[in-house]
C-alpha cells in the first residue's frame, strides 16, 4: 500500500446513488469537503433539515435521504452545475500533488514520509475525537499539510465514545454524557489487507496481548490512521481501552499511551510506511521512541546507537506551560508495564527509568515530557513566551547550559483559515483581495488590500454573522425545550433574550481554573453597571467544558452559571452548553469581541482568538501566548501589562481592574460611536487592522512552513 495511492476513497456502492450524483460518495468520505469550494452546500442543498439533523454528516445524509428527492435533484440544472464545479475542484485538488508548494520546493523530499502522532484530532463536528485546542490544532495541521502537499501520515485513536456531551443542570453543575459512536455513520474506512481482512496490530500489556484494528480518515491528500481496540479477540475490559479520551485512571492511561506509541509505530510498519521524520504532537505518544529504539536494538545495534538514530529523526512539540498538564506515571507502574522491554533494549531497570526520571519532593515519577525531550533532537514550544517558559522549566535537563540556550525553540501556533473563515467573508475578501489570495494566505502583502473593503460592506457581513449566531442559539433552545426537563431560567441562560444589535463579547474555552472564566465577574456590580447602560448594552456569551475529573473546573462553571441566572443581568449573560467546533465556528464568527483571560504565562498559545481575528472580530486578551506577539495597539486590546506577577491574587485584582477599565473607556465607546452614515467606522478600521496584521502571521500555512524549515528539514537525512 502506498501513501501516494489516492484512488477513489469511498467504499463501493455505499449509498446506491443515482449515476449522475455518484461522486457524492467520494466527497462524503474525504474531509476535503469541509474546507473547500463551499462544498458543504452540495450536501446541505439536498435536504437542509436532514443536514442539520445529522449534524452535518454527509454519510448519514446520503444513507437516509429520500430517494425521490435525489431523483428530483438530478433534474435541477442549478444544482448539477454546482455539483459539477465542486467535483471538478475536488478532482483537480487530488490530482494536483505534483504542483503543491512542497512538491515544487522540495521535490526530492516527496518520498520521505513524515509521521505525525496525536491523541486527538479536531477535524469536524461529526468526528468527535478531540477534546479541545490540541485536537483542533492537529486537525488544522493535517488540512494544511494536505494543501501544501506535505507527505504526512498521521496516527491517533478512533474513540468509541468520543469526548463527552455536556449538559448543565439548573443549578449550574456540569453533567458528562457519553454516547457510543456508530463508525459506519462516520467518514472512516476500515483498513483491510489484500485478502479483505482487517489489519491488526498488537502490543503486550501485563499478562496479555491487546490488539487494535485500524480505520482510515482521508483528509484531502493526507491519511489519518486511527487505532480501535473494540474487537472480539480482546478481553472485554481491553475493548474499552480506546473508548474515551483522557481518562484519569492511570492504568488505562498508560495502556492507551503504550497503544498509541508502540501500536502506532507498528501500525505504520504494517501499512508499509517507513517514515523519515517522526513528529510527536505533545508527550502522550512518547513511547513511540521506545518502540523505534527496540526495533533498532533487535536489529543488532547498541542502545546508545539506537538512541542517537531515534533522536535525530524525532520532533517533539510541547503544548502546555502548566506543570500538572504533563503526564507522569509512578515507577511501579512502569515496572509493571515495561519490565519485559528493559532487556530487549539492552538496558537495566535503572537505565530505562533514567530516560524519563522526574525527581520531586513527593517522590520519583516517570515523566512523558522528559522522555519526549530526551528522545528528540528537535523540540519546540508553541509561542515565544511559551518557549521561554519551557526552557526555564526544563533547564535542569541541560544543567551545563545557560537557560536561554536550552535547546527548545518555539513555533507559534496558527489556524487553518479556510476552515474558520465565514463563507460570506470569504466571498467579500475575494472581491477586494488578489484573485489568488486563498493560495497565498501567509503573505502579508495579500492582506494589505483589506483596506479597500468599503465599511458598509464589511459591516453588513458582520451584522449578518451576529444575527446568524443569535438565531442559532434560539434554535438550539427551541429544540431542547421540553417543559419539565428544561427550566425557564435555563432557557434564558441559553441566550433567547440576546439582542443581535448589541455589543457582544465571547468567552469560550476549556474551564480550567488558570483560564479564569470568572475574572470579569470579580466585581459583579461593576459589570452590571457597565452592561446595562442606556443605549449601550453589552452581552457576554460563555461556553466551555471542564474535564469530568476537574472539580475546581466544574465549580467554576457553576460560579459563572449562577451569575448568568441572576435577573439583574437581564439575560445579557449567557452560557451555551457543549462547546465544540461547530459552536466555536458560530461564536468566533458572530461575536464582536473575543475575550481571553488566562493567568499569564499559563496559556501556551491559544488559537480561538486567531480564528476570531480573521473574521473581523477584535481580541481583548491578556498578553499571553499568541496575543503577546499579535497585539500592536491598533488591532485589539490588552488586559494587564506585558509582565509576570509573583502573586496570583494581586495579578487577578490588577487584571480584573484593567478589564473593566478598558471595556468602559475604550471598547464600549468605540463600538457605539457611529458616523453620519450610521456606521461604526472607527471600529471597522480596527477590525480591518486586525485582519490585516494577524491573518498571515497566525495562519496554519505560516506555521506548517516553519515546521518544515525549522523542525523537519534538520531532522531529514542529507540527500
Ligand atoms: C479553537 C478551539 C479551541 C482552542 O482554543 P483556545 O483559544 O486554545 O482556548 C478549543 N476548542 C474548540 C472547540 C476550538 O474550536
XYZ file of C-alpha atoms and ligand atoms in Angstrom:
734
model
C 0.000 0.000 0.000
C 1.493 3.330 -0.961
C 0.704 6.645 0.612
C 0.657 8.110 -2.865
C -2.208 5.920 -3.960
C -5.091 8.341 -3.935
C -7.632 6.365 -5.910
C -11.300 6.514 -5.133
C -11.877 6.816 -1.421
C -15.482 5.709 -0.959
C -16.389 2.127 -0.157
C -18.022 0.542 -3.185
C -21.721 1.004 -3.675
C -22.209 2.570 -0.305
C -25.259 4.707 -0.954
C -26.997 3.473 -4.076
C -26.870 6.966 -5.558
C -28.263 7.992 -8.941
C -25.489 7.690 -11.549
C -25.436 11.410 -12.175
C -24.623 12.026 -8.500
C -22.475 9.033 -7.730
C -19.373 11.097 -6.935
C -21.105 12.394 -3.809
C -19.898 9.164 -2.219
C -16.249 10.120 -2.835
C -16.835 13.564 -1.399
C -18.595 12.226 1.680
C -15.552 10.136 2.554
C -12.935 12.815 2.100
C -12.951 15.663 4.603
C -11.774 17.904 1.761
C -15.417 18.964 1.549
C -15.172 20.628 4.977
C -12.814 23.376 3.815
C -13.055 23.801 0.060
C -15.231 25.423 -2.564
C -18.263 25.764 -0.271
C -18.629 22.051 -0.921
C -20.771 21.563 2.187
C -23.548 23.151 0.169
C -23.565 20.206 -2.190
C -24.875 18.197 0.744
C -26.883 20.857 2.532
C -28.885 21.684 -0.574
C -30.102 18.094 -0.858
C -32.081 18.396 2.354
C -31.289 21.321 4.674
C -33.266 19.915 7.590
C -31.723 16.491 7.383
C -28.347 18.172 7.057
C -28.874 19.886 10.420
C -30.450 16.788 11.973
C -27.417 14.671 11.043
C -25.140 17.377 12.456
C -23.586 17.991 9.034
C -22.771 14.357 8.408
C -22.789 13.524 4.686
C -22.500 9.789 5.284
C -25.711 9.716 7.284
C -27.357 12.185 4.959
C -26.672 10.142 1.847
C -27.767 6.962 3.568
C -31.082 8.281 4.837
C -32.145 10.878 2.296
C -35.401 10.333 0.459
C -34.687 8.709 -2.937
C -37.390 10.756 -4.654
C -35.603 13.872 -3.540
C -32.321 12.641 -5.008
C -34.044 11.844 -8.242
C -35.597 15.288 -8.385
C -32.196 16.849 -7.881
C -30.860 15.119 -10.981
C -33.240 17.386 -12.939
C -32.107 20.582 -11.204
C -29.734 22.456 -13.529
C -28.618 24.864 -10.858
C -27.689 22.062 -8.504
C -25.998 19.983 -11.187
C -23.823 22.895 -12.273
C -22.717 23.480 -8.732
C -22.149 19.756 -8.195
C -20.030 19.564 -11.342
C -17.943 22.541 -10.233
C -17.300 21.028 -6.836
C -16.369 17.622 -8.240
C -14.064 19.286 -10.723
C -12.356 21.239 -7.967
C -12.045 18.085 -5.881
C -10.536 16.059 -8.698
C -8.125 18.857 -9.546
C -7.048 19.094 -5.915
C -6.477 15.380 -5.549
C -4.659 15.141 -8.881
C -2.561 18.248 -8.205
C 0.005 16.790 -5.874
C 2.883 17.399 -8.285
C 2.202 21.116 -8.196
C 1.962 21.698 -4.498
C 4.199 24.052 -2.574
C 6.183 21.136 -1.153
C 6.491 19.315 -4.463
C 7.910 22.434 -6.072
C 10.136 23.437 -3.187
C 11.372 20.054 -2.009
C 10.781 17.671 -4.921
C 13.493 15.299 -3.735
C 11.851 15.029 -0.299
C 8.482 13.801 -1.515
C 9.341 10.199 -0.843
C 10.404 10.838 2.735
C 7.189 10.464 4.726
C 6.645 12.345 7.948
C 4.702 10.582 10.688
C 2.533 12.731 12.965
C 1.219 11.376 16.274
C -1.502 12.952 18.378
C -4.069 11.697 20.890
C -6.729 13.932 19.393
C -7.722 15.298 16.006
C -10.389 18.004 15.729
C -11.338 17.895 12.066
C -15.089 18.302 12.052
C -18.077 18.083 14.388
C -19.120 14.699 13.006
C -15.866 13.157 14.196
C -15.760 13.955 17.947
C -12.313 12.503 18.614
C -10.892 15.652 20.175
C -11.282 17.470 23.484
C -10.062 20.988 22.704
C -7.265 23.146 21.423
C -4.646 20.425 20.958
C -7.020 18.406 18.808
C -8.175 21.350 16.740
C -4.550 22.241 16.126
C -3.790 18.682 14.936
C -6.847 18.745 12.697
C -5.916 22.101 11.189
C -2.362 20.807 10.744
C -3.475 17.856 8.634
C -5.617 20.081 6.425
C -2.731 22.458 5.787
C -0.297 19.572 5.253
C -2.707 18.401 2.584
C -2.963 21.855 0.998
C 0.815 22.271 0.922
C 1.420 18.729 -0.302
C 3.471 17.531 2.672
C 3.949 13.729 2.595
C 2.445 13.384 6.061
C 0.762 10.346 7.593
C -0.996 10.719 10.928
C -1.830 8.328 13.769
C -4.374 8.607 16.577
C -7.390 6.893 18.147
C -10.933 6.334 16.983
C -12.617 6.676 20.376
C -15.819 4.671 20.510
C -17.450 7.233 22.748
C -15.675 10.346 21.560
C -15.491 13.217 24.020
C -18.447 13.744 26.314
C -21.603 15.732 25.622
C -22.030 18.489 28.174
C -25.291 19.353 29.904
C -25.657 21.985 32.599
C -28.237 21.417 35.328
C -30.451 24.204 36.560
C -28.010 24.641 39.409
C -25.079 25.061 37.052
C -23.496 21.669 37.567
C -21.848 20.044 34.548
C -23.106 16.594 33.571
C -20.996 14.497 31.207
C -22.888 12.145 28.916
C -21.165 9.581 26.759
C -22.700 8.138 23.622
C -21.375 5.302 21.532
C -20.420 6.417 18.062
C -21.563 4.306 15.181
C -18.475 4.025 12.986
C -20.480 3.074 9.930
C -22.040 6.548 10.131
C -18.668 8.256 10.097
C -16.341 9.148 7.223
C -13.926 6.350 8.163
C -12.790 3.275 6.257
C -11.772 0.005 7.887
C -8.204 -0.763 6.819
C -8.032 -4.179 5.161
C -5.249 -6.286 3.710
C -5.227 -7.817 0.208
C -7.437 -10.657 1.384
C -10.047 -8.266 2.653
C -9.224 -8.949 6.296
C -8.745 -6.279 8.910
C -5.151 -5.292 9.533
C -4.463 -5.850 13.224
C -1.611 -4.565 15.385
C -0.851 -5.841 18.876
C 1.051 -4.769 21.949
C 1.913 -6.705 25.107
C 0.311 -5.457 28.285
C 0.808 -7.253 31.626
C -0.294 -10.856 31.217
C -1.990 -10.437 27.874
C -1.800 -9.178 24.358
C -4.052 -6.330 23.253
C -4.900 -5.838 19.608
C -6.282 -2.944 17.655
C -7.773 -2.669 14.219
C -7.248 0.412 12.087
C -9.523 2.957 10.492
C -8.531 5.479 7.883
C -9.777 9.031 7.578
C -8.992 10.805 4.326
C -8.125 14.462 4.966
C -7.680 15.804 1.457
C -4.427 14.221 0.335
C -3.378 13.216 3.849
C -4.236 9.974 5.573
C -5.036 9.671 9.227
C -4.961 6.171 10.740
C -6.931 5.566 13.903
C -6.488 2.709 16.366
C -9.529 0.923 17.782
C -9.345 -1.863 20.396
C -13.032 -2.714 20.270
C -12.503 -6.086 18.591
C -13.580 -9.612 19.531
C -10.150 -11.067 20.304
C -9.579 -8.626 23.184
C -10.747 -9.061 26.769
C -13.933 -7.077 27.396
C -12.035 -4.545 29.506
C -9.411 -4.099 26.777
C -12.111 -3.490 24.207
C -12.801 -0.293 26.140
C -9.204 0.875 26.056
C -9.878 3.223 23.175
C -13.348 4.222 24.350
C -12.573 7.656 25.768
C -10.059 10.493 25.661
C -8.005 11.424 28.694
C -9.286 9.136 31.387
C -7.889 9.885 34.817
C -7.318 6.188 35.567
C -3.537 5.805 35.420
C -3.514 2.167 34.300
C -5.912 2.939 31.494
C -3.897 5.930 30.573
C -0.541 4.191 30.393
C -2.182 1.389 28.409
C -3.573 3.906 25.933
C -0.226 5.609 25.601
C 1.519 2.279 25.044
C -1.030 1.510 22.403
C -0.557 4.866 20.699
C 3.235 4.795 20.942
C 4.101 1.161 20.295
C 0.924 0.251 18.441
C 1.116 3.402 16.330
C 4.637 2.590 15.115
C 3.598 -0.998 14.402
C 0.540 0.216 12.511
C 2.659 2.347 10.205
C 5.025 -0.578 9.660
C 2.122 -2.906 8.901
C 0.887 -0.397 6.335
C 4.283 -0.324 4.670
C 5.406 3.117 5.808
C 8.987 3.908 6.644
C 8.801 7.461 7.986
C 11.912 9.610 7.835
C 10.740 12.062 10.483
C 8.527 11.289 13.476
C 6.638 14.198 14.997
C 5.141 13.744 18.451
C 2.454 16.343 18.969
C 2.550 16.502 22.801
C 4.147 13.858 25.028
C 1.326 11.292 25.019
C 2.931 9.454 22.118
C 6.481 9.479 23.522
C 6.523 5.678 23.946
C 6.824 5.559 20.152
C 10.503 6.346 20.617
C 10.879 3.277 22.851
C 9.406 1.084 20.131
C 11.664 2.565 17.495
C 14.695 2.063 19.713
C 13.578 -1.542 20.269
C 13.352 -2.125 16.520
C 16.926 -0.943 16.174
C 18.337 -2.953 19.082
C 16.506 -6.015 17.762
C 18.401 -5.368 14.534
C 21.680 -5.616 16.411
C 22.505 -2.051 17.363
C 23.541 -0.998 20.841
C 21.046 1.081 22.747
C 23.225 4.196 22.556
C 23.478 3.834 18.843
C 19.708 3.300 18.576
C 19.060 6.305 20.773
C 21.146 8.524 18.550
C 19.283 7.349 15.467
C 15.881 7.820 17.074
C 16.680 11.279 18.394
C 17.981 12.512 15.076
C 14.699 11.707 13.359
C 12.294 12.809 16.102
C 10.482 16.128 16.534
C 8.637 16.935 19.739
C 6.176 19.757 20.364
C 5.166 20.590 23.930
C 1.863 22.388 24.390
C 1.447 23.345 27.994
C 3.032 25.724 30.476
C 1.132 24.178 33.372
C 3.301 21.563 35.158
C 0.227 19.491 36.104
C -0.619 19.296 32.417
C 2.176 16.772 31.813
C 1.612 13.043 32.092
C 3.579 11.215 34.757
C 3.483 7.637 35.936
C 4.605 6.122 39.233
C 7.636 3.880 38.848
C 5.814 0.713 39.962
C 3.516 1.190 37.003
C 6.467 1.483 34.647
C 7.895 -1.763 36.065
C 4.562 -3.457 35.649
C 4.209 -2.432 32.012
C 7.766 -2.152 30.732
C 9.772 -4.791 32.593
C 9.941 -7.076 29.532
C 11.298 -4.227 27.423
C 14.300 -3.442 29.614
C 16.315 -6.397 28.403
C 15.039 -6.116 24.857
C 16.527 -2.630 24.810
C 19.692 -3.954 26.389
C 19.145 -1.719 29.427
C 18.867 -2.466 33.101
C 15.894 -1.171 35.041
C 17.610 1.950 36.301
C 18.893 2.899 32.874
C 15.397 2.632 31.485
C 13.854 4.643 34.315
C 16.571 7.270 33.941
C 15.326 8.046 30.453
C 12.404 9.905 31.990
C 13.035 10.123 35.721
C 11.406 13.097 37.391
C 12.632 13.565 40.954
C 10.331 15.683 43.030
C 9.805 16.322 46.716
C 6.869 13.950 46.830
C 8.660 11.125 45.051
C 10.015 9.849 41.771
C 7.915 9.518 38.654
C 8.383 8.623 35.014
C 7.581 11.743 33.035
C 6.334 11.577 29.479
C 7.566 15.048 28.645
C 11.052 14.269 29.936
C 11.031 11.114 27.831
C 9.926 13.122 24.819
C 12.566 15.825 25.388
C 15.328 13.235 25.817
C 14.316 11.170 22.804
C 14.105 14.027 20.280
C 16.697 16.355 18.782
C 14.172 18.918 17.553
C 11.923 20.364 20.241
C 9.598 23.320 20.388
C 7.004 25.223 22.365
C 4.047 26.937 20.734
C 4.663 30.684 21.244
C 7.669 32.859 22.028
C 6.698 33.218 25.686
C 5.918 29.516 25.981
C 9.336 28.747 24.508
C 10.919 30.799 27.315
C 8.769 29.117 29.947
C 9.628 25.670 28.600
C 13.364 26.421 28.509
C 13.164 27.579 32.095
C 11.019 24.666 33.216
C 13.287 22.019 31.671
C 16.698 23.685 32.016
C 17.615 21.061 34.625
C 17.838 18.507 31.805
C 20.697 20.608 30.410
C 22.436 21.543 33.669
C 25.619 22.761 31.983
C 23.877 25.288 29.783
C 22.566 28.780 30.408
C 18.758 28.775 30.361
C 18.392 30.731 27.149
C 20.465 28.183 25.235
C 18.347 25.218 26.324
C 17.517 23.540 23.012
C 13.770 24.097 22.969
C 12.719 26.505 20.249
C 9.280 27.855 19.540
C 6.900 27.957 16.617
C 3.800 29.988 17.338
C 0.521 28.225 16.623
C -1.769 29.191 13.781
C -5.128 28.267 12.313
C -6.331 26.827 9.024
C -8.002 29.897 7.575
C -10.204 28.093 5.045
C -11.704 26.079 7.892
C -12.505 29.027 10.140
C -13.427 31.896 7.863
C -17.118 32.649 7.392
C -18.336 31.891 3.887
C -19.710 35.400 3.407
C -16.440 36.979 4.435
C -14.510 34.683 2.133
C -16.648 35.965 -0.725
C -16.218 39.552 0.401
C -12.426 39.185 0.611
C -12.461 37.621 -2.852
C -13.938 40.825 -4.242
C -11.137 43.032 -2.916
C -8.013 40.909 -2.439
C -5.939 39.466 -5.288
C -7.687 36.618 -7.110
C -5.205 34.024 -5.839
C -5.363 35.175 -2.219
C -6.544 31.784 -0.967
C -3.316 30.255 -2.247
C -1.151 32.910 -0.599
C -2.667 33.168 2.856
C 0.630 33.593 4.677
C 1.886 36.510 2.580
C 1.424 39.854 4.364
C 1.150 41.776 1.026
C -2.004 39.868 0.170
C -3.749 41.220 3.246
C -2.770 44.864 2.721
C -5.728 45.196 0.381
C -8.191 44.586 3.197
C -8.241 48.384 3.446
C -10.145 48.509 0.155
C -13.249 46.853 1.569
C -15.929 49.534 1.972
C -17.052 49.916 5.580
C -20.705 49.328 4.779
C -19.950 46.006 3.093
C -17.854 44.731 5.974
C -20.446 45.940 8.483
C -23.223 44.254 6.558
C -21.442 40.886 6.795
C -20.519 41.397 10.444
C -24.173 42.098 11.288
C -25.284 39.080 9.305
C -22.905 36.841 11.243
C -24.149 38.091 14.601
C -27.787 37.600 13.605
C -26.890 34.110 12.472
C -25.316 33.344 15.851
C -28.354 34.657 17.729
C -30.740 32.700 15.502
C -28.672 29.567 16.033
C -28.773 29.923 19.820
C -32.532 30.341 19.750
C -32.970 27.320 17.524
C -30.876 25.199 19.874
C -33.021 26.176 22.831
C -36.195 25.576 20.849
C -35.109 22.027 20.069
C -34.248 21.391 23.718
C -37.349 22.944 25.144
C -39.370 20.264 26.838
C -41.409 21.619 29.715
C -40.329 19.969 32.934
C -36.934 18.957 31.571
C -35.584 22.401 30.905
C -36.441 25.158 33.346
C -37.334 28.634 32.064
C -34.261 30.106 33.713
C -32.112 27.699 31.690
C -33.826 28.919 28.562
C -32.871 32.472 29.426
C -29.338 31.344 30.284
C -29.111 29.797 26.814
C -29.414 33.139 25.111
C -33.020 33.543 23.951
C -33.058 37.159 25.098
C -29.900 38.208 23.281
C -30.054 41.328 21.172
C -28.499 40.877 17.721
C -27.521 44.566 17.649
C -25.772 44.890 20.997
C -22.011 44.751 21.585
C -21.359 41.056 22.154
C -18.340 39.538 23.886
C -17.472 35.858 23.509
C -15.573 33.750 26.017
C -15.339 30.094 25.034
C -12.634 27.758 26.215
C -11.908 24.871 28.485
C -12.936 25.627 32.060
C -9.589 25.176 33.718
C -9.007 27.458 36.677
C -5.974 29.216 35.176
C -8.153 30.444 32.317
C -10.121 32.486 34.857
C -13.570 32.483 33.266
C -14.696 34.301 36.398
C -12.285 37.215 36.059
C -14.911 39.549 34.642
C -17.262 38.515 37.458
C -14.863 39.555 40.207
C -16.889 42.683 40.778
C -20.416 41.767 39.618
C -21.807 45.205 40.434
C -19.246 46.946 38.315
C -20.061 44.559 35.467
C -23.789 45.104 35.975
C -23.335 48.828 35.716
C -21.261 48.505 32.548
C -23.530 46.227 30.606
C -26.876 47.836 31.385
C -26.166 51.417 30.356
C -28.952 53.001 28.334
C -28.418 52.742 24.608
C -25.136 50.873 25.057
C -25.935 47.344 26.112
C -23.201 44.733 26.376
C -23.738 40.985 26.350
C -21.340 38.160 27.196
C -21.570 34.614 25.886
C -19.717 31.879 27.773
C -19.149 28.335 26.605
C -16.738 25.562 27.511
C -16.322 22.170 29.095
C -14.422 21.213 32.227
C -12.611 17.885 32.256
C -15.043 15.487 34.005
C -12.496 14.846 36.768
C -11.662 18.530 37.266
C -13.780 19.515 40.279
C -12.449 23.102 40.503
C -13.174 23.497 36.793
C -16.744 22.323 37.291
C -17.186 24.663 40.243
C -16.019 27.489 38.011
C -18.776 26.701 35.520
C -21.231 26.721 38.389
C -19.992 30.069 39.634
C -20.397 31.569 36.168
C -23.785 29.937 35.673
C -25.112 31.367 38.924
C -24.275 34.870 37.748
C -25.765 34.147 34.336
C -29.056 33.265 36.019
C -29.319 36.485 38.052
C -32.310 38.507 36.860
C -30.379 41.779 37.242
C -28.260 40.789 34.274
C -31.439 40.805 32.213
C -30.482 37.813 30.086
C -27.335 39.539 28.865
C -25.009 36.912 30.263
C -25.347 33.571 28.555
C -23.822 30.118 28.953
C -24.004 27.824 25.932
C -23.715 24.097 26.557
C -21.490 21.644 24.764
C -18.776 23.753 23.196
C -17.400 22.015 20.103
C -16.013 23.027 16.711
C -19.474 23.719 15.345
C -20.407 26.076 18.167
C -16.891 27.534 18.004
C -17.495 28.447 14.359
C -20.686 30.333 15.192
C -19.066 32.121 18.119
C -15.749 33.200 16.624
C -17.569 34.441 13.526
C -20.566 36.013 15.245
C -19.420 37.991 18.292
C -17.797 41.442 18.240
C -15.077 40.919 20.823
C -13.190 37.761 21.748
C -12.117 37.647 25.362
C -9.233 35.650 26.825
C -8.212 35.974 30.453
C -5.589 33.327 31.312
C -3.337 33.779 34.294
C -0.120 34.589 32.494
C 2.097 32.757 31.482
C -0.098 29.657 31.531
C -1.716 29.943 28.102
C 0.929 28.323 25.924
C -0.569 29.788 22.754
C -4.351 29.738 22.348
C -5.843 29.691 18.880
C -9.501 30.668 19.221
C -8.584 34.363 19.155
C -6.806 33.811 15.844
C -9.986 32.304 14.416
C -11.917 35.340 15.629
C -9.373 37.776 14.184
C -9.603 36.570 10.586
C -13.356 37.133 10.780
C -13.036 40.788 11.766
C -13.651 40.149 15.487
C -11.448 42.152 17.867
C -9.384 40.431 20.550
C -9.389 41.605 24.147
C -6.881 39.489 25.962
C -4.126 39.059 28.498
C -0.695 39.432 26.837
C -0.030 35.720 26.942
C 0.611 33.054 24.293
C -0.006 34.187 20.724
C -1.627 37.542 21.637
C 1.567 38.833 23.177
C 3.003 38.553 19.661
C -0.092 39.630 17.751
C -1.165 42.730 19.695
C 0.018 46.016 18.166
C -2.112 48.624 19.952
C -4.409 49.138 16.949
C -5.831 45.650 16.379
C -7.499 44.849 19.695
C -6.875 45.376 23.388
C -4.587 44.108 26.102
C -5.658 43.125 29.605
C -2.887 43.900 32.082
C 0.719 44.537 31.202
C 3.487 42.667 29.435
C 4.944 41.184 32.611
C 4.587 38.310 35.036
C 3.334 38.579 38.600
C 4.613 36.677 41.633
C 1.331 36.777 43.449
C -1.686 35.400 41.666
C -4.209 37.198 43.863
C -2.598 40.547 43.066
C -2.485 39.537 39.412
C -6.214 38.729 39.404
C -7.120 42.054 41.003
C -4.962 44.060 38.602
C -6.222 42.178 35.545
C -9.888 42.495 36.533
C -9.421 46.211 37.007
C -7.728 46.523 33.638
C -10.591 44.562 32.078
C -13.337 46.836 33.455
C -11.473 49.998 32.672
C -10.652 49.152 29.064
C -14.164 47.917 28.426
C -15.666 51.094 29.829
C -13.286 53.673 28.436
C -12.290 52.207 25.107
C -14.303 49.294 23.819
C -17.880 50.381 24.513
C -17.384 53.948 23.245
C -15.598 52.759 20.096
C -18.359 50.301 19.284
C -21.243 52.693 19.796
C -19.661 55.663 18.089
C -21.440 55.989 14.739
C -20.537 58.214 11.818
C -23.068 60.210 9.799
C -23.994 57.166 7.719
C -24.681 55.236 10.949
C -21.574 53.079 10.614
C -19.050 52.387 13.404
C -16.272 53.472 11.074
C -13.558 53.636 13.719
C -14.446 50.157 14.902
C -14.354 48.806 11.371
C -10.950 50.417 10.913
C -9.709 48.424 13.895
C -11.329 45.277 12.520
C -9.512 45.720 9.216
C -6.235 46.353 11.019
C -6.830 43.182 12.996
C -7.393 41.099 9.870
C -4.507 42.714 8.025
C -1.962 42.347 10.798
C -2.971 38.938 12.167
C -4.261 36.730 9.338
C -0.960 35.972 7.577
C 1.141 35.623 10.737
C -1.216 33.334 12.560
C -2.171 31.213 9.606
C -1.574 27.476 9.726
C 0.219 27.928 6.422
C 2.946 30.046 8.023
C 3.087 27.561 10.877
C 3.438 24.392 8.773
C 6.099 26.021 6.631
C 8.037 26.833 9.794
C 7.776 23.254 10.997
C 9.208 22.165 7.664
C 12.144 24.544 7.736
C 12.931 24.624 11.466
C 11.992 21.143 12.643
C 11.682 18.668 9.782
C 14.489 19.649 7.411
C 17.120 19.495 10.171
C 15.807 16.018 11.030
C 15.759 14.747 7.457
C 18.870 12.884 6.335
C 21.123 14.575 3.822
C 20.280 13.688 0.282
C -10.072 26.578 18.627
C -10.723 25.727 19.621
C -10.124 25.520 20.872
C -8.806 26.148 21.264
O -8.986 27.483 21.623
P -8.163 28.185 22.788
O -8.014 29.578 22.346
O -6.858 27.475 22.902
O -8.996 28.053 24.004
C -10.761 24.705 21.785
N -11.936 24.121 21.489
C -12.545 24.302 20.301
C -13.843 23.624 20.041
C -11.958 25.110 19.336
O -12.558 25.274 18.155
